[in-house]
mmCIF file of C-alpha atoms in Angstrom:
data_model
loop_
_atom_site.group_PDB
_atom_site.id
_atom_site.type_symbol
_atom_site.label_atom_id
_atom_site.label_comp_id
_atom_site.label_asym_id
_atom_site.label_seq_id
_atom_site.Cartn_x
_atom_site.Cartn_y
_atom_site.Cartn_z
ATOM 1 C CA ASP A 1 152.060 79.505 37.744
ATOM 2 C CA PRO A 2 150.878 79.424 41.322
ATOM 3 C CA THR A 3 150.951 75.828 42.676
ATOM 4 C CA THR A 4 150.025 76.470 46.278
ATOM 5 C CA PHE A 5 147.678 79.138 47.548
ATOM 6 C CA GLN A 6 146.028 78.961 51.032
ATOM 7 C CA ILE A 7 144.220 81.528 53.249
ATOM 8 C CA LEU A 8 143.461 79.924 56.545
ATOM 9 C CA PRO A 9 142.277 81.235 59.914
ATOM 10 C CA TRP A 10 144.845 81.721 62.660
ATOM 11 C CA ARG A 11 144.375 83.381 66.025
ATOM 12 C CA GLY A 12 140.786 84.523 65.926
ATOM 13 C CA SER A 13 139.769 86.761 63.002
ATOM 14 C CA GLU A 14 143.251 87.105 61.609
ATOM 15 C CA GLY A 15 144.287 85.069 58.618
ATOM 16 C CA VAL A 16 147.578 83.829 57.117
ATOM 17 C CA ALA A 17 148.302 83.062 53.521
ATOM 18 C CA ARG A 18 151.067 81.397 51.585
ATOM 19 C CA MET A 19 151.672 81.092 47.883
ATOM 20 C CA PHE A 20 154.400 79.330 45.962
ATOM 21 C CA CYS A 21 155.044 80.060 42.327
ATOM 22 C CA ASN A 22 157.377 78.954 39.593
ATOM 23 C CA ILE A 23 159.366 81.742 37.892
ATOM 24 C CA VAL A 24 159.080 81.660 34.113
ATOM 25 C CA MET A 25 160.529 83.639 31.280
ATOM 26 C CA PRO A 26 158.312 85.869 29.065
ATOM 27 C CA ASP A 27 157.903 82.997 26.656
ATOM 28 C CA GLY A 28 156.679 80.766 29.428
ATOM 29 C CA GLU A 29 159.790 78.645 29.662
ATOM 30 C CA PRO A 30 160.994 77.860 33.216
ATOM 31 C CA PHE A 31 163.733 80.348 34.532
ATOM 32 C CA GLU A 32 166.911 78.466 34.852
ATOM 33 C CA GLY A 33 167.696 80.138 38.100
ATOM 34 C CA ASP A 34 164.455 79.152 39.854
ATOM 35 C CA PRO A 35 165.318 76.554 42.543
ATOM 36 C CA ARG A 36 161.743 75.267 42.630
ATOM 37 C CA SER A 37 161.879 74.528 38.965
ATOM 38 C CA VAL A 38 165.223 72.791 39.413
ATOM 39 C CA LEU A 39 163.659 70.467 42.050
ATOM 40 C CA GLN A 40 160.679 69.760 39.779
ATOM 41 C CA ARG A 41 162.976 68.818 36.968
ATOM 42 C CA ASN A 42 164.906 66.364 39.189
ATOM 43 C CA LEU A 43 161.661 64.926 40.580
ATOM 44 C CA GLN A 44 160.470 64.379 37.038
ATOM 45 C CA ARG A 45 163.642 62.389 36.297
ATOM 46 C CA ALA A 46 162.819 60.209 39.300
ATOM 47 C CA ALA A 47 159.233 59.851 38.141
ATOM 48 C CA ASP A 48 160.488 58.747 34.689
ATOM 49 C CA LEU A 49 162.222 55.928 36.495
ATOM 50 C CA GLY A 50 159.042 55.098 38.383
ATOM 51 C CA TYR A 51 159.810 56.690 41.723
ATOM 52 C CA THR A 52 158.341 59.307 44.007
ATOM 53 C CA PHE A 53 160.790 60.938 46.411
ATOM 54 C CA TYR A 54 159.669 61.373 50.031
ATOM 55 C CA VAL A 55 161.446 63.523 52.715
ATOM 56 C CA GLY A 56 160.892 63.805 56.415
ATOM 57 C CA PRO A 57 163.117 66.409 58.093
ATOM 58 C CA GLU A 58 164.247 66.989 61.692
ATOM 59 C CA VAL A 59 164.617 70.857 61.882
ATOM 60 C CA GLU A 60 166.846 72.205 64.594
ATOM 61 C CA TYR A 61 167.144 75.933 65.683
ATOM 62 C CA PHE A 62 167.977 78.142 68.602
ATOM 63 C CA TYR A 63 165.963 80.657 70.549
ATOM 64 C CA PHE A 64 167.992 83.727 71.695
ATOM 65 C CA ALA A 65 167.030 86.829 73.671
ATOM 66 C CA ASP A 66 167.769 89.036 70.635
ATOM 67 C CA ALA A 67 169.596 89.145 67.329
ATOM 68 C CA GLY A 68 172.763 90.857 68.821
ATOM 69 C CA ASP A 69 176.295 89.890 68.191
ATOM 70 C CA GLU A 70 176.503 87.876 71.412
ATOM 71 C CA PRO A 71 173.966 85.030 71.484
ATOM 72 C CA ARG A 72 172.093 85.018 74.770
ATOM 73 C CA PRO A 73 170.341 81.557 75.272
ATOM 74 C CA LEU A 74 167.060 81.473 77.090
ATOM 75 C CA ASP A 75 167.670 78.271 79.088
ATOM 76 C CA ARG A 76 170.349 75.660 80.008
ATOM 77 C CA GLY A 77 168.202 72.761 79.157
ATOM 78 C CA GLY A 78 169.442 69.596 77.416
ATOM 79 C CA TYR A 79 168.047 66.798 75.286
ATOM 80 C CA PHE A 80 164.267 66.365 75.877
ATOM 81 C CA ASP A 81 164.263 68.608 78.888
ATOM 82 C CA LEU A 82 160.820 69.859 80.013
ATOM 83 C CA THR A 83 159.843 72.720 82.275
ATOM 84 C CA PRO A 84 161.258 74.504 84.247
ATOM 85 C CA LEU A 85 164.523 74.154 82.178
ATOM 86 C CA ASP A 86 162.717 74.400 78.818
ATOM 87 C CA VAL A 87 161.089 77.721 79.041
ATOM 88 C CA ALA A 88 160.385 77.748 75.223
ATOM 89 C CA SER A 89 157.783 74.901 75.203
ATOM 90 C CA GLU A 90 155.130 77.596 74.731
ATOM 91 C CA TYR A 91 156.886 79.095 71.760
ATOM 92 C CA ARG A 92 157.112 75.695 70.043
ATOM 93 C CA ARG A 93 153.500 75.044 70.780
ATOM 94 C CA HIS A 94 152.462 78.273 69.172
ATOM 95 C CA THR A 95 154.621 77.502 66.210
ATOM 96 C CA ILE A 96 153.057 74.124 65.800
ATOM 97 C CA THR A 97 149.551 75.631 65.953
ATOM 98 C CA ALA A 98 150.495 78.064 63.167
ATOM 99 C CA LEU A 99 151.885 75.272 61.057
ATOM 100 C CA GLU A 100 148.944 72.981 61.540
ATOM 101 C CA ALA A 101 146.704 75.868 60.437
ATOM 102 C CA LEU A 102 148.547 76.005 57.232
ATOM 103 C CA GLY A 103 148.123 72.202 56.689
ATOM 104 C CA ILE A 104 151.766 71.327 57.695
ATOM 105 C CA SER A 105 151.761 68.318 60.033
ATOM 106 C CA VAL A 106 154.314 68.299 62.919
ATOM 107 C CA GLU A 107 155.010 64.852 64.197
ATOM 108 C CA SER A 108 156.921 65.919 67.346
ATOM 109 C CA SER A 109 158.971 68.663 68.943
ATOM 110 C CA HIS A 110 161.443 68.745 71.762
ATOM 111 C CA HIS A 111 164.375 70.500 73.396
ATOM 112 C CA GLU A 112 167.612 69.532 71.682
ATOM 113 C CA VAL A 113 171.138 68.895 73.141
ATOM 114 C CA SER A 114 172.371 72.455 73.335
ATOM 115 C CA PRO A 115 171.099 75.256 75.642
ATOM 116 C CA SER A 116 168.057 76.994 74.087
ATOM 117 C CA GLN A 117 168.161 74.627 71.084
ATOM 118 C CA HIS A 118 164.897 73.040 69.818
ATOM 119 C CA GLU A 119 163.693 70.588 67.139
ATOM 120 C CA LEU A 120 160.558 70.264 65.030
ATOM 121 C CA ASP A 121 159.958 67.016 63.203
ATOM 122 C CA LEU A 122 157.715 67.508 60.120
ATOM 123 C CA ARG A 123 155.629 64.552 58.832
ATOM 124 C CA GLN A 124 157.080 62.963 55.704
ATOM 125 C CA THR A 125 155.577 64.011 52.344
ATOM 126 C CA ASP A 126 156.727 64.291 48.714
ATOM 127 C CA ALA A 127 159.919 66.316 48.272
ATOM 128 C CA LEU A 128 158.350 69.309 46.528
ATOM 129 C CA ALA A 129 155.664 69.749 49.144
ATOM 130 C CA MET A 130 158.317 69.258 51.825
ATOM 131 C CA ALA A 131 160.619 71.964 50.360
ATOM 132 C CA ASP A 132 157.653 74.321 50.412
ATOM 133 C CA ASN A 133 156.778 73.285 53.997
ATOM 134 C CA LEU A 134 160.397 73.833 55.156
ATOM 135 C CA MET A 135 160.417 77.460 53.744
ATOM 136 C CA THR A 136 157.140 78.054 55.568
ATOM 137 C CA ALA A 137 158.301 76.439 58.831
ATOM 138 C CA ARG A 138 161.423 78.591 58.962
ATOM 139 C CA LEU A 139 159.334 81.671 58.579
ATOM 140 C CA ALA A 140 156.744 80.518 61.137
ATOM 141 C CA VAL A 141 159.374 79.771 63.779
ATOM 142 C CA LYS A 142 160.886 83.252 63.393
ATOM 143 C CA GLU A 143 157.615 85.046 63.309
ATOM 144 C CA VAL A 144 156.300 83.373 66.510
ATOM 145 C CA ALA A 145 159.604 84.102 68.192
ATOM 146 C CA LEU A 146 159.330 87.803 67.254
ATOM 147 C CA GLU A 147 155.780 87.860 68.604
ATOM 148 C CA HIS A 148 157.126 86.699 71.899
ATOM 149 C CA GLY A 149 159.875 89.306 71.976
ATOM 150 C CA ILE A 150 162.701 86.803 71.296
ATOM 151 C CA TYR A 151 164.795 85.743 68.275
ATOM 152 C CA ALA A 152 164.980 82.388 66.521
ATOM 153 C CA THR A 153 167.939 81.402 64.225
ATOM 154 C CA PHE A 154 168.760 78.491 61.950
ATOM 155 C CA MET A 155 172.394 79.542 61.750
ATOM 156 C CA PRO A 156 174.337 76.252 61.653
ATOM 157 C CA LYS A 157 176.783 77.035 64.537
ATOM 158 C CA PRO A 158 175.903 80.200 66.511
ATOM 159 C CA ILE A 159 177.564 79.054 69.764
ATOM 160 C CA GLU A 160 181.096 77.767 70.126
ATOM 161 C CA GLY A 161 181.556 74.610 72.181
ATOM 162 C CA VAL A 162 178.056 73.084 71.741
ATOM 163 C CA ASP A 163 176.154 71.204 69.038
ATOM 164 C CA GLY A 164 175.029 73.205 66.016
ATOM 165 C CA ASN A 165 171.776 73.062 64.086
ATOM 166 C CA GLY A 166 171.269 70.081 61.763
ATOM 167 C CA LEU A 167 168.636 69.205 59.214
ATOM 168 C CA HIS A 168 168.493 65.426 59.411
ATOM 169 C CA LEU A 169 166.637 64.202 56.355
ATOM 170 C CA HIS A 170 164.734 60.948 56.364
ATOM 171 C CA LEU A 171 164.557 59.768 52.718
ATOM 172 C CA SER A 172 162.675 57.063 50.814
ATOM 173 C CA LEU A 173 161.619 56.213 47.272
ATOM 174 C CA PHE A 174 158.204 54.806 46.522
ATOM 175 C CA GLU A 175 156.869 52.956 43.466
ATOM 176 C CA GLY A 176 153.175 53.754 43.707
ATOM 177 C CA ASP A 177 152.185 52.641 47.156
ATOM 178 C CA ARG A 178 155.191 50.339 47.601
ATOM 179 C CA ASN A 179 158.322 51.481 49.473
ATOM 180 C CA ALA A 180 161.170 50.746 46.977
ATOM 181 C CA PHE A 181 163.682 50.801 49.828
ATOM 182 C CA TYR A 182 162.179 47.763 51.555
ATOM 183 C CA ASP A 183 163.023 44.125 50.821
ATOM 184 C CA PRO A 184 162.462 41.629 53.720
ATOM 185 C CA ALA A 185 164.742 39.149 52.048
ATOM 186 C CA SER A 186 167.715 41.561 51.961
ATOM 187 C CA PRO A 187 170.214 42.342 54.714
ATOM 188 C CA TYR A 188 168.832 44.979 57.159
ATOM 189 C CA GLY A 189 165.572 44.958 55.154
ATOM 190 C CA LEU A 190 167.226 47.299 52.584
ATOM 191 C CA SER A 191 166.351 46.623 48.941
ATOM 192 C CA ARG A 192 168.903 46.745 46.162
ATOM 193 C CA VAL A 193 167.474 50.143 45.292
ATOM 194 C CA ALA A 194 168.069 51.413 48.781
ATOM 195 C CA GLN A 195 171.591 50.064 48.943
ATOM 196 C CA CYS A 196 172.514 51.662 45.590
ATOM 197 C CA PHE A 197 170.909 54.914 46.673
ATOM 198 C CA ILE A 198 173.057 54.975 49.799
ATOM 199 C CA ALA A 199 176.163 54.170 47.703
ATOM 200 C CA GLY A 200 175.380 57.098 45.434
ATOM 201 C CA LEU A 201 175.037 59.432 48.297
ATOM 202 C CA LEU A 202 178.415 58.329 49.734
ATOM 203 C CA HIS A 203 180.083 58.531 46.334
ATOM 204 C CA HIS A 204 178.819 62.109 45.684
ATOM 205 C CA ALA A 205 178.914 63.311 49.298
ATOM 206 C CA ALA A 206 181.774 65.774 48.908
ATOM 207 C CA PRO A 207 180.503 67.603 45.860
ATOM 208 C CA ILE A 208 176.958 67.960 47.013
ATOM 209 C CA THR A 209 178.030 69.343 50.398
ATOM 210 C CA ALA A 210 178.414 72.877 49.095
ATOM 211 C CA ILE A 211 174.680 72.721 48.414
ATOM 212 C CA THR A 212 173.506 70.985 51.556
ATOM 213 C CA ASN A 213 175.886 73.164 53.694
ATOM 214 C CA GLN A 214 176.126 76.382 51.809
ATOM 215 C CA TRP A 215 177.490 78.960 54.333
ATOM 216 C CA VAL A 216 180.976 79.647 55.705
ATOM 217 C CA ASN A 217 179.441 79.017 59.192
ATOM 218 C CA SER A 218 178.092 75.590 58.040
ATOM 219 C CA TYR A 219 181.606 74.106 58.331
ATOM 220 C CA LYS A 220 181.970 75.267 62.064
ATOM 221 C CA ARG A 221 179.242 72.585 62.708
ATOM 222 C CA LEU A 222 180.857 69.771 60.615
ATOM 223 C CA VAL A 223 183.623 69.144 63.053
ATOM 224 C CA GLY A 224 184.630 66.267 65.395
ATOM 225 C CA GLY A 225 183.316 66.087 68.921
ATOM 226 C CA PHE A 226 179.740 66.905 68.269
ATOM 227 C CA ASP A 227 176.626 65.199 66.943
ATOM 228 C CA ALA A 228 177.374 66.089 63.294
ATOM 229 C CA PRO A 229 178.868 63.866 60.646
ATOM 230 C CA VAL A 230 182.403 64.463 59.390
ATOM 231 C CA HIS A 231 183.307 61.161 57.708
ATOM 232 C CA VAL A 232 181.726 59.541 54.725
ATOM 233 C CA ALA A 233 180.327 56.308 56.020
ATOM 234 C CA TRP A 234 177.070 54.523 56.592
ATOM 235 C CA ALA A 235 175.700 52.467 59.514
ATOM 236 C CA ARG A 236 172.569 51.318 61.355
ATOM 237 C CA ASN A 237 171.753 53.391 64.384
ATOM 238 C CA ASN A 238 175.174 54.990 64.548
ATOM 239 C CA GLN A 239 174.998 58.790 65.085
ATOM 240 C CA SER A 240 178.523 59.300 63.897
ATOM 241 C CA ALA A 241 177.787 58.102 60.274
ATOM 242 C CA LEU A 242 176.895 60.388 57.415
ATOM 243 C CA VAL A 243 174.144 58.045 56.342
ATOM 244 C CA ARG A 244 172.221 56.248 59.056
ATOM 245 C CA VAL A 245 169.619 53.487 58.621
ATOM 246 C CA PRO A 246 167.032 53.699 61.391
ATOM 247 C CA SER A 247 165.393 50.531 62.589
ATOM 248 C CA ALA A 248 162.059 50.046 60.995
ATOM 249 C CA LYS A 249 159.131 48.786 63.133
ATOM 250 C CA PRO A 250 158.161 45.160 62.536
ATOM 251 C CA GLY A 251 155.451 44.920 59.921
ATOM 252 C CA LYS A 252 155.831 48.623 58.933
ATOM 253 C CA SER A 253 157.595 48.275 55.575
ATOM 254 C CA ALA A 254 156.484 51.806 54.632
ATOM 255 C CA GLY A 255 158.786 53.148 57.413
ATOM 256 C CA THR A 256 162.034 51.785 55.892
ATOM 257 C CA ARG A 257 164.146 54.822 55.141
ATOM 258 C CA ILE A 258 167.550 56.276 55.302
ATOM 259 C CA GLU A 259 168.690 59.324 57.162
ATOM 260 C CA TYR A 260 171.150 61.804 55.631
ATOM 261 C CA ARG A 261 172.753 63.786 58.484
ATOM 262 C CA ALA A 262 174.986 66.356 56.880
ATOM 263 C CA PRO A 263 172.605 69.142 55.820
ATOM 264 C CA ASP A 264 171.865 72.167 58.042
ATOM 265 C CA PRO A 265 168.560 74.059 58.212
ATOM 266 C CA ALA A 266 169.971 77.152 56.611
ATOM 267 C CA CYS A 267 170.328 75.512 53.206
ATOM 268 C CA ASN A 268 168.086 76.055 50.178
ATOM 269 C CA PRO A 269 165.785 72.875 50.473
ATOM 270 C CA TYR A 270 164.911 72.937 46.766
ATOM 271 C CA LEU A 271 168.513 72.753 45.781
ATOM 272 C CA ALA A 272 169.540 70.357 48.599
ATOM 273 C CA PHE A 273 166.818 67.821 47.779
ATOM 274 C CA SER A 274 167.738 68.085 44.081
ATOM 275 C CA VAL A 275 171.440 67.150 44.509
ATOM 276 C CA ILE A 276 170.608 64.488 47.118
ATOM 277 C CA LEU A 277 168.090 62.838 44.826
ATOM 278 C CA ALA A 278 170.472 63.147 41.797
ATOM 279 C CA ALA A 279 173.241 61.401 43.835
ATOM 280 C CA GLY A 280 171.009 58.613 44.907
ATOM 281 C CA LEU A 281 169.580 58.007 41.449
ATOM 282 C CA ASP A 282 173.072 57.975 40.074
ATOM 283 C CA GLY A 283 173.867 55.151 42.399
ATOM 284 C CA ILE A 284 170.705 53.256 41.338
ATOM 285 C CA GLU A 285 171.235 53.810 37.527
ATOM 286 C CA ASN A 286 174.924 52.758 37.751
ATOM 287 C CA GLY A 287 174.529 49.923 40.315
ATOM 288 C CA PHE A 288 176.951 51.373 42.743
ATOM 289 C CA PRO A 289 177.981 48.634 45.327
ATOM 290 C CA LEU A 290 177.247 49.470 48.922
ATOM 291 C CA PRO A 291 180.476 49.771 51.003
ATOM 292 C CA PRO A 292 180.740 47.767 54.183
ATOM 293 C CA GLU A 293 178.903 49.176 57.209
ATOM 294 C CA VAL A 294 181.049 51.013 59.791
ATOM 295 C CA THR A 295 180.032 49.366 63.011
ATOM 296 C CA GLY A 296 181.988 51.466 65.524
ATOM 297 C CA ASN A 297 182.117 55.159 66.237
ATOM 298 C CA VAL A 298 183.801 56.663 63.267
ATOM 299 C CA PHE A 299 185.455 59.408 65.409
ATOM 300 C CA ASP A 300 187.151 56.608 67.536
ATOM 301 C CA LEU A 301 188.948 55.148 64.464
ATOM 302 C CA THR A 302 192.544 56.197 63.693
ATOM 303 C CA ASP A 303 193.409 57.817 60.410
ATOM 304 C CA GLU A 304 195.027 54.468 59.391
ATOM 305 C CA GLU A 305 191.864 52.601 60.261
ATOM 306 C CA ARG A 306 189.645 54.986 58.363
ATOM 307 C CA ALA A 307 191.895 54.809 55.343
ATOM 308 C CA ALA A 308 191.846 50.917 55.485
ATOM 309 C CA GLU A 309 188.043 50.998 55.527
ATOM 310 C CA ARG A 310 188.054 53.652 52.774
ATOM 311 C CA VAL A 311 186.169 56.169 54.889
ATOM 312 C CA GLY A 312 186.592 59.586 53.400
ATOM 313 C CA ARG A 313 185.974 62.962 54.905
ATOM 314 C CA LEU A 314 183.485 65.680 54.062
ATOM 315 C CA PRO A 315 184.992 69.037 53.001
ATOM 316 C CA GLY A 316 186.277 71.060 55.967
ATOM 317 C CA THR A 317 185.605 74.549 54.638
ATOM 318 C CA LEU A 318 183.252 76.194 52.140
ATOM 319 C CA ALA A 319 186.201 76.650 49.830
ATOM 320 C CA GLU A 320 186.994 72.880 49.840
ATOM 321 C CA ALA A 321 183.255 72.105 49.238
ATOM 322 C CA LEU A 322 183.088 74.542 46.306
ATOM 323 C CA ASP A 323 186.165 72.969 44.715
ATOM 324 C CA ALA A 324 184.624 69.513 44.999
ATOM 325 C CA MET A 325 181.329 70.844 43.519
ATOM 326 C CA GLU A 326 183.015 72.672 40.642
ATOM 327 C CA SER A 327 184.500 69.325 39.376
ATOM 328 C CA SER A 328 181.143 67.462 39.636
ATOM 329 C CA GLU A 329 179.260 66.826 36.482
ATOM 330 C CA LEU A 330 176.423 65.333 38.474
ATOM 331 C CA VAL A 331 175.856 68.601 40.466
ATOM 332 C CA ALA A 332 176.110 70.659 37.273
ATOM 333 C CA ALA A 333 173.510 68.487 35.659
ATOM 334 C CA ALA A 334 171.207 68.448 38.752
ATOM 335 C CA LEU A 335 171.281 72.272 39.048
ATOM 336 C CA GLY A 336 171.555 73.293 35.414
ATOM 337 C CA GLU A 337 174.470 75.234 34.080
ATOM 338 C CA HIS A 338 173.049 78.646 34.809
ATOM 339 C CA LEU A 339 172.347 78.101 38.512
ATOM 340 C CA PHE A 340 175.559 76.009 38.936
ATOM 341 C CA ALA A 341 177.667 78.905 37.594
ATOM 342 C CA TRP A 342 175.951 81.600 39.624
ATOM 343 C CA PHE A 343 175.993 79.547 42.866
ATOM 344 C CA LEU A 344 179.711 79.000 42.573
ATOM 345 C CA ARG A 345 180.313 82.678 41.757
ATOM 346 C CA ASN A 346 178.282 84.012 44.611
ATOM 347 C CA LYS A 347 179.782 81.517 47.153
ATOM 348 C CA ARG A 348 183.346 82.253 46.014
ATOM 349 C CA ARG A 349 182.671 85.942 46.816
ATOM 350 C CA GLU A 350 181.337 84.947 50.313
ATOM 351 C CA TRP A 351 184.515 82.937 50.935
ATOM 352 C CA ASP A 352 186.688 85.830 49.723
ATOM 353 C CA ARG A 353 184.958 88.188 52.184
ATOM 354 C CA TYR A 354 185.461 85.700 55.052
ATOM 355 C CA GLN A 355 189.151 85.384 54.137
ATOM 356 C CA ARG A 356 189.672 89.075 54.460
ATOM 357 C CA HIS A 357 187.927 89.219 57.830
ATOM 358 C CA VAL A 358 190.053 89.408 61.034
ATOM 359 C CA SER A 359 188.216 87.538 63.737
ATOM 360 C CA ARG A 360 188.123 88.015 67.461
ATOM 361 C CA PHE A 361 189.871 84.644 67.863
ATOM 362 C CA GLU A 362 192.825 85.960 65.891
ATOM 363 C CA LEU A 363 192.944 89.173 67.948
ATOM 364 C CA ARG A 364 192.727 87.338 71.256
ATOM 365 C CA GLU A 365 195.183 84.641 70.193
ATOM 366 C CA TYR A 366 197.849 86.659 68.543
ATOM 367 C CA LEU A 367 197.651 90.402 69.331
ATOM 368 C CA PRO A 368 199.125 89.976 72.891
ATOM 369 C CA ILE A 369 202.049 87.954 71.783
ATOM 370 C CA LEU A 370 202.970 88.976 68.269
#
């Protein structure tokens, strides 16, 4: 059941093609382990409530000299640096050309905070098309890098001591052409629907994290001291919050949205969008109240202050995230029992392998003294 098939010109006489299909059983029924079908099922649930789910991602990644065990950055540039520090502008430009040839709009690109780290911002579209676009974008970034003799990675935290790769997701629900998140008469311009959606995300943040941050390495990024969320809170224009409400431009109600900052670009976008949508819809259907906004830097609060404001913490390891996920009826329903069980089984094996591994940190720290 092909839903997308394109053959478009790229670089002279060459062509590129992409095709996305749903996996079905011999009798034509959707395969329960197909992530794309899982997302379609969750989107249908939103459609039954009158909503279309839109996503606009900020995709971060690193360029390295090669894929060796020791990452070798190409530059020492920082946030929005240009030449001569940002030597990879040409690689980004070629990547954008390739994506535009495939009909994927890139709103902007720039150097990110860490050395040799970069960002592509894809133009918002419906969640299924965006999941397809993200899969294509990751491949395009890697292919263009290989053509230039370098290596691109979406690994969440490849370098110790600097910011890791995030996938900040800008989310909104529309009812036809109307942005269901916008209400000029409500505080911050956020409708009741938007407030309940945020509350649902906060309520289910811990159990959905195993899906949005699915690798052992993902949790090396979700630590304090960097530009990644650790605590379950929401705020306006506050980079330390898990859910951020960007300021909408005056008169641009369609731009009202929320930003979910936990995911990393190594996740499965079909599954990540599914559980995020399910969490938000649960908040809407059950009328979850929006907790108070955290106005200061969450990292500057003491443990006692966070407890008083009922600010929880995201799981600190993949094992903690899997424990939270396993007890979640919402995640089980969003993924389906088949995929839910297999995901847990496979990720428990990954964690067990990690537990048996002796790292260089342990050898450096303990071998000389023990």
